[in-house]
Short mmCIF file of C-alpha atoms in Angstrom, two decimals:
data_model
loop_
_atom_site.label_atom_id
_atom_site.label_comp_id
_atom_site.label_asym_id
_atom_site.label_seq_id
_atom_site.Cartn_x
_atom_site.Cartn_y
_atom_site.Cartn_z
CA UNK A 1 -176.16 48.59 68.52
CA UNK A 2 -173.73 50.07 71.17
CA UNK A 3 -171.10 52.47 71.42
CA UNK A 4 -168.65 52.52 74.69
CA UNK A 5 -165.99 54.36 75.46
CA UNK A 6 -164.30 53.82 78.59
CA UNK A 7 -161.29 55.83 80.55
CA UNK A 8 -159.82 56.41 77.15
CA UNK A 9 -157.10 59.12 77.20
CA UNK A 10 -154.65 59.95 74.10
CA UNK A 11 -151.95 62.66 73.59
CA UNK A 12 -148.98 63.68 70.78
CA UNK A 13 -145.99 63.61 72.23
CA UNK A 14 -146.34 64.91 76.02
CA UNK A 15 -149.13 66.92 75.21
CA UNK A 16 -152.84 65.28 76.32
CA UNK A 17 -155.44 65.79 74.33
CA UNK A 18 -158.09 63.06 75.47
CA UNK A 19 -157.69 62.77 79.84
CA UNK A 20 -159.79 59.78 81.07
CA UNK A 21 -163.07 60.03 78.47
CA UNK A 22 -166.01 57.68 79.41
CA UNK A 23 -168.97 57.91 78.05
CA UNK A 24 -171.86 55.25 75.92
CA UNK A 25 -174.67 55.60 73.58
CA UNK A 26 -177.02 52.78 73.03
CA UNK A 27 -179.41 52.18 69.65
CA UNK A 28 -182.82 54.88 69.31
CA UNK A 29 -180.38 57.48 71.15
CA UNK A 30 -178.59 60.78 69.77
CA UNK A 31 -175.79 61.49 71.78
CA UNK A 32 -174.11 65.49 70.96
CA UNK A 33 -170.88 66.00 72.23
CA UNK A 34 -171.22 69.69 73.14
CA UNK A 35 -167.54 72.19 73.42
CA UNK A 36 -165.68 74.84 72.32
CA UNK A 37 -162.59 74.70 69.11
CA UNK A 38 -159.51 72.54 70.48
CA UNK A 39 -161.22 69.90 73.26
CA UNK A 40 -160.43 67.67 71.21
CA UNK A 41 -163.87 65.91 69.84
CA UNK A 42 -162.17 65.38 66.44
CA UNK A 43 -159.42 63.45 68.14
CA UNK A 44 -162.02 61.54 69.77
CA UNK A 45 -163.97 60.53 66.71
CA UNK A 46 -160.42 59.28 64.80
CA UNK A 47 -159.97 57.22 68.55
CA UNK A 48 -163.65 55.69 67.69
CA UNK A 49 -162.80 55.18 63.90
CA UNK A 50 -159.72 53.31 64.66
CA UNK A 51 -157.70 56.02 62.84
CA UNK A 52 -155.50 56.53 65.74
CA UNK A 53 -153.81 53.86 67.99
CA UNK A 54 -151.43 54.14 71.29
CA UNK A 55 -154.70 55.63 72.99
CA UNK A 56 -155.33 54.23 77.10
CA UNK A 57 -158.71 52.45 77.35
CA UNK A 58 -160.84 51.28 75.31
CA UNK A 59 -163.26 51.56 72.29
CA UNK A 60 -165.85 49.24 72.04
CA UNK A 61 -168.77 48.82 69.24
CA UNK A 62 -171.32 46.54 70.43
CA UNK A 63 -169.21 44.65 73.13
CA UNK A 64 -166.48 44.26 70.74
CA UNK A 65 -163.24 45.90 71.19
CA UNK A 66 -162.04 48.01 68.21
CA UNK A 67 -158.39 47.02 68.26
CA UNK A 68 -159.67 43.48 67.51
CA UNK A 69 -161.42 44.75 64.21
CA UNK A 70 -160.17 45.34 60.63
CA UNK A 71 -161.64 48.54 58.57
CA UNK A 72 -164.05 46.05 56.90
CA UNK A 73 -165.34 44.72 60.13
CA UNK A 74 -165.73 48.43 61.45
CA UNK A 75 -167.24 49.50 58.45
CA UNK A 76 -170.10 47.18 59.30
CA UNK A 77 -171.15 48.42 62.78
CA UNK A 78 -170.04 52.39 62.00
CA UNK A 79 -170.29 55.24 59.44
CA UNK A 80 -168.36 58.35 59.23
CA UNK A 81 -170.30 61.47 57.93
CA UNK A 82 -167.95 64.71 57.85
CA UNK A 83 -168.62 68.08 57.27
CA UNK A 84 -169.35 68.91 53.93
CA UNK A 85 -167.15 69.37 51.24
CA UNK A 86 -166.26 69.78 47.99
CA UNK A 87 -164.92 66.76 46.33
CA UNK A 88 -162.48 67.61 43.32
CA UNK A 89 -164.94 66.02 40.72
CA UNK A 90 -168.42 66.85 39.95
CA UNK A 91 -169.92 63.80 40.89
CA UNK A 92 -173.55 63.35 40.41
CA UNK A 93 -175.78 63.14 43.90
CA UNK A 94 -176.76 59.46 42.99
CA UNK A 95 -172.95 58.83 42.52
CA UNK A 96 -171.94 60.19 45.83
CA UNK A 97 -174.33 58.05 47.54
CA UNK A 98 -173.59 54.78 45.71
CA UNK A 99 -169.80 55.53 46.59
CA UNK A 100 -171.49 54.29 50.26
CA UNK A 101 -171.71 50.45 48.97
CA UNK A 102 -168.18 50.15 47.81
CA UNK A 103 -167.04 48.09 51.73
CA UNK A 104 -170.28 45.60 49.90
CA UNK A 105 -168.29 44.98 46.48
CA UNK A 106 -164.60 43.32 45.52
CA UNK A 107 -161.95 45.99 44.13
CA UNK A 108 -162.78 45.13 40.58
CA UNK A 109 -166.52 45.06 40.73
CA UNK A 110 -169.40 47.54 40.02
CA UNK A 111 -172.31 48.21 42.01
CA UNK A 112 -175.16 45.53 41.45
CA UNK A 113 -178.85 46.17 41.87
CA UNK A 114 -179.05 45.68 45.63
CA UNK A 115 -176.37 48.63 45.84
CA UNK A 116 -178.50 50.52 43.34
CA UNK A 117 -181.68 49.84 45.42
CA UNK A 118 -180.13 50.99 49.11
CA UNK A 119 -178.79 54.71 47.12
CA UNK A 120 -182.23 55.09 46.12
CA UNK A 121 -184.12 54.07 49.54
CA UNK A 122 -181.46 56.76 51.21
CA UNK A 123 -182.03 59.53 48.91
CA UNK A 124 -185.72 58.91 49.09
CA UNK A 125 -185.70 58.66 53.25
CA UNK A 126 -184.39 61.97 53.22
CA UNK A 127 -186.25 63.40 50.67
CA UNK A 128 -183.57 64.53 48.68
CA UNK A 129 -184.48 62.49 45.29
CA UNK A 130 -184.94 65.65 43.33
CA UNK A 131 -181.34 66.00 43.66
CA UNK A 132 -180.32 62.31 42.20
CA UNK A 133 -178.93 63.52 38.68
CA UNK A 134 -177.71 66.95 40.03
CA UNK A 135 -174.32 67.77 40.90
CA UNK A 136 -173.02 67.10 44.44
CA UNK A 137 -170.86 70.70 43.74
CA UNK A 138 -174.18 72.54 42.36
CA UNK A 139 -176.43 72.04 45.60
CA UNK A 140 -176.90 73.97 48.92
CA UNK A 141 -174.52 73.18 51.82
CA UNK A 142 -177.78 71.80 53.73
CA UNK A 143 -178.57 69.42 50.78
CA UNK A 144 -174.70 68.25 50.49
CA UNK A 145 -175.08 67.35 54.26
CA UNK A 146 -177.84 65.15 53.47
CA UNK A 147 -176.42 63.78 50.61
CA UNK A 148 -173.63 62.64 53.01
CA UNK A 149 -175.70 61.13 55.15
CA UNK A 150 -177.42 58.60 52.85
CA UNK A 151 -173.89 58.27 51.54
CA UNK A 152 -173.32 56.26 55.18
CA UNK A 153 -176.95 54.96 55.38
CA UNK A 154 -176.17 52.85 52.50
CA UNK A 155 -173.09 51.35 54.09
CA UNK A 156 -175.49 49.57 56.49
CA UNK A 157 -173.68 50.55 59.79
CA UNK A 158 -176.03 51.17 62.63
CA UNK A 159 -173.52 53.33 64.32
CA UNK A 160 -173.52 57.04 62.89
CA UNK A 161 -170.52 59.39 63.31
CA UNK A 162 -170.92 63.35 62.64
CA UNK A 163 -168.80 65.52 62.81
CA UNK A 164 -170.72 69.30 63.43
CA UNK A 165 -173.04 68.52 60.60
CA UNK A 166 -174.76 71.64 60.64
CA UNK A 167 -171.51 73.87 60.63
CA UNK A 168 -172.11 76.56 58.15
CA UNK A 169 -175.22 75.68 57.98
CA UNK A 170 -177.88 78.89 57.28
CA UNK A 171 -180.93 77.99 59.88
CA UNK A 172 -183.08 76.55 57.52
CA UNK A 173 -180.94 73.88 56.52
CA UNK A 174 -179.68 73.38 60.23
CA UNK A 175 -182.94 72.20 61.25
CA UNK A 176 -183.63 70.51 58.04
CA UNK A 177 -180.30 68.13 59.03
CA UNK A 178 -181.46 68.26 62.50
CA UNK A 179 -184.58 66.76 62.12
CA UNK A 180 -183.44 63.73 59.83
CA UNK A 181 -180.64 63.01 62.11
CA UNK A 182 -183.04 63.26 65.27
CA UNK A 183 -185.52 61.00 62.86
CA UNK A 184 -182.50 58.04 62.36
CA UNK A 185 -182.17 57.73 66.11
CA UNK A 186 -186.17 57.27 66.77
CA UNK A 187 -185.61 54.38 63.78
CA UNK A 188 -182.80 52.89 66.15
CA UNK A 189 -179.77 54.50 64.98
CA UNK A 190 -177.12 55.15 67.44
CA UNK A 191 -175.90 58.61 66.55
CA UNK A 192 -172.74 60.72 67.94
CA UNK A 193 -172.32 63.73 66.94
CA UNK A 194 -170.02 66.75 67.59
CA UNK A 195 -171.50 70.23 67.92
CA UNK A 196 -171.05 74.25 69.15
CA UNK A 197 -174.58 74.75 69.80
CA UNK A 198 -175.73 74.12 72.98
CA UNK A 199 -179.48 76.07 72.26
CA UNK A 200 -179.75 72.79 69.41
CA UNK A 201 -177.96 70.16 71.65
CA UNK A 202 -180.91 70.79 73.64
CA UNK A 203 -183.59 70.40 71.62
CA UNK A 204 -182.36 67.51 69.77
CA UNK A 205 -180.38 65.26 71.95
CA UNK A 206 -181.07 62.42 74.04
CA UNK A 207 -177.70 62.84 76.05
CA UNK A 208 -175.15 65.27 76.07
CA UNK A 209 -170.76 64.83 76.54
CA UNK A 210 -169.41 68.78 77.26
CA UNK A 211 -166.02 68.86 76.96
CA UNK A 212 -163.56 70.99 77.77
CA UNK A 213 -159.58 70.82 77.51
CA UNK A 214 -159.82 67.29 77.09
CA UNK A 215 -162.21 66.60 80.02
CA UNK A 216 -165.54 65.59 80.43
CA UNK A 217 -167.29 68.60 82.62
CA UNK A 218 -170.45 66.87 82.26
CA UNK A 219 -172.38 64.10 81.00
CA UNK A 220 -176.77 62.90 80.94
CA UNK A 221 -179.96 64.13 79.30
CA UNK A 222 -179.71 67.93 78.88
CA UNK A 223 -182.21 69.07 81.25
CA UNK A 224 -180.52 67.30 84.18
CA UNK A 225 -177.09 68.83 83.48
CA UNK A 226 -177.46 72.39 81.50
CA UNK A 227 -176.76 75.27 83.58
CA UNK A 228 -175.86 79.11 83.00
CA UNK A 229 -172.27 77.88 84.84
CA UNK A 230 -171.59 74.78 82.50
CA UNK A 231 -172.20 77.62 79.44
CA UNK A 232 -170.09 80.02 80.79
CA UNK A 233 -167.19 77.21 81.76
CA UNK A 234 -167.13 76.14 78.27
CA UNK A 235 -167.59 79.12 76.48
CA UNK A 236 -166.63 81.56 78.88
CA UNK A 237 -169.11 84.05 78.52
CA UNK A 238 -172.54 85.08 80.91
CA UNK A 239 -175.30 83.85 79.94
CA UNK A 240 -179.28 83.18 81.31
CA UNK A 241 -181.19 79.80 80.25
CA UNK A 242 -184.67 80.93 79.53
CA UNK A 243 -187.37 77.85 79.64
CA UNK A 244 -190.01 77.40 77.21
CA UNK A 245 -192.94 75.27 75.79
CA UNK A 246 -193.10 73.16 79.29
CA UNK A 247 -189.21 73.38 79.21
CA UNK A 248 -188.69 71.32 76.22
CA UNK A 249 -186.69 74.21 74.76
CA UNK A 250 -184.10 76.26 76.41
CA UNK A 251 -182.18 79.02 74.74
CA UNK A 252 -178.94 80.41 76.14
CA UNK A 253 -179.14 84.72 75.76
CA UNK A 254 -176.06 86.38 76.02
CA UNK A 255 -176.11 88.72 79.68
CA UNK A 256 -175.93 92.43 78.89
CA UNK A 257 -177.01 92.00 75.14
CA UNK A 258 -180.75 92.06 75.59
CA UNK A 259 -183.22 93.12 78.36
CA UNK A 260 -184.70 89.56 79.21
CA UNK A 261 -187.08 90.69 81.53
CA UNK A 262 -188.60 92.29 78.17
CA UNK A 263 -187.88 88.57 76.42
CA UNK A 264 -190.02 87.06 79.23
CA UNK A 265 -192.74 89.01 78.29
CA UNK A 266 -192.69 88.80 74.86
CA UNK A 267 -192.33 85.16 74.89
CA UNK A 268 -195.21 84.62 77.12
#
């Protein structure tokens, strides 16, 4: 399964937002779309969704061009999984999940066993079937993220949308949501996701989109295209990219906060 975006720009009014985006992700990959507040990767996601039109390009899910789809036809090929949140009803986990299946079922029908059986493989693929009878309100931030995410695995799409789903995330439970999302993509998953951390873009990604004002500053696999200048253009502060473990990690330290000669040896 296939995601392509190509030259797609989008603005309100005469203000741009999206200026000439191109980028693709292809199944077994885990594309992170890496930039600061305001560049405009939220905009980008509800271009993807089909939940905003008048855009210049195109948006295509496996070869097929989104304006040419209706929601039940994109609900096939792609899932949306937001950032947490609290829903205004105290649903149970298992509830929240099933909720997933409803695209499956007419308006007036309940879920049937096969719904029943895909909310129980998702909760048990992420390990999270402790949590079936508990309330979606009562559990950690970490654990609602994951309860989100078998929310869309049961919808069947092969396409996975996140938006920053470790935001306010403690560490723990960042690389807890990490590593299952990383694990989706080995299963052949195509995942996009939005993030601010460019220390976890690289350990987790496959390829990386930065984006700045509405631009693509650069676009591969993170070790061909991280740099101390592509941090400090998109952040805007100094930083030095220390290499470790063969460079399979690299971790961004702020310059003038810490003596990294001292971190070099340390770390050694």
């Amino acid at each position: 399964m296939s995601i392509e975006v190509s030259n797609l720009s989008f603005g309100y009014d005469e203000q741009l937002i999206l200026n000439d985006i191109s980028f693709s992700a292809e199944d077994n990959e885990l594309l992170s779309i890496l930039g600061p507040n305001g560049v405009g990767k939220s905009t980008l996601f509800r271009c993807i969704l089909g939940l905003l039109h008048g855009y210049k390009g195109q948006v295509s899910l496996n070869n097929l061009d989104i304006k040419k789809m209706g929601i039940k036809e994109m609900a096939k090929y792609v899932a949306y999984i937001p950032q947490s949140h609290y829903p205004l009803f105290n649903y149970s986990v298992f509830d929240m999940v099933l909720m997933g299946t409803t695209i499956q079922i007419s308006t007036l029908s309940k879920p049937g066993k096969r719904q029943i059986q895909l909310a129980e493989a998702a909760l048990d693929r992420l390990e999270i079937t402790h949590l079936k009878h508990r309330g979606y309100t009562q559990i950690s931030g970490g654990e609602r993220q994951l309860v989100l995410i078998a929310r869309a695995l049961v919808q069947e799409a092969k396409i996975l949308i996140l938006d920053e789903p470790t935001a306010n995330l403690d560490f723990g439970n960042q690389i807890r949501v990490q590593n299952q999302i990383k694990a989706l993509a080995k299963d052949g998953y195509t995942v996009v996701q939005s993030t601010h951390n460019p220390d976890q873009t690289f350990l987790f990604s496959d390829k990386v989109l930065a984006m700045k004002e509405g631009k693509v500053l650069a676009y591969g696999q993170p070790n061909k295209i991280y740099s101390e200048n592509l941090i400090k253009t998109l952040y805007g502060v100094d930083v030095e990219i220390q290499s470790f473990y063969e460079d399979q990690v690299r971790v961004c330290i702020p310059k003038g906060i810490v003596k990294t000669d001292h971190l070099r040896e340390h770390c050694s």
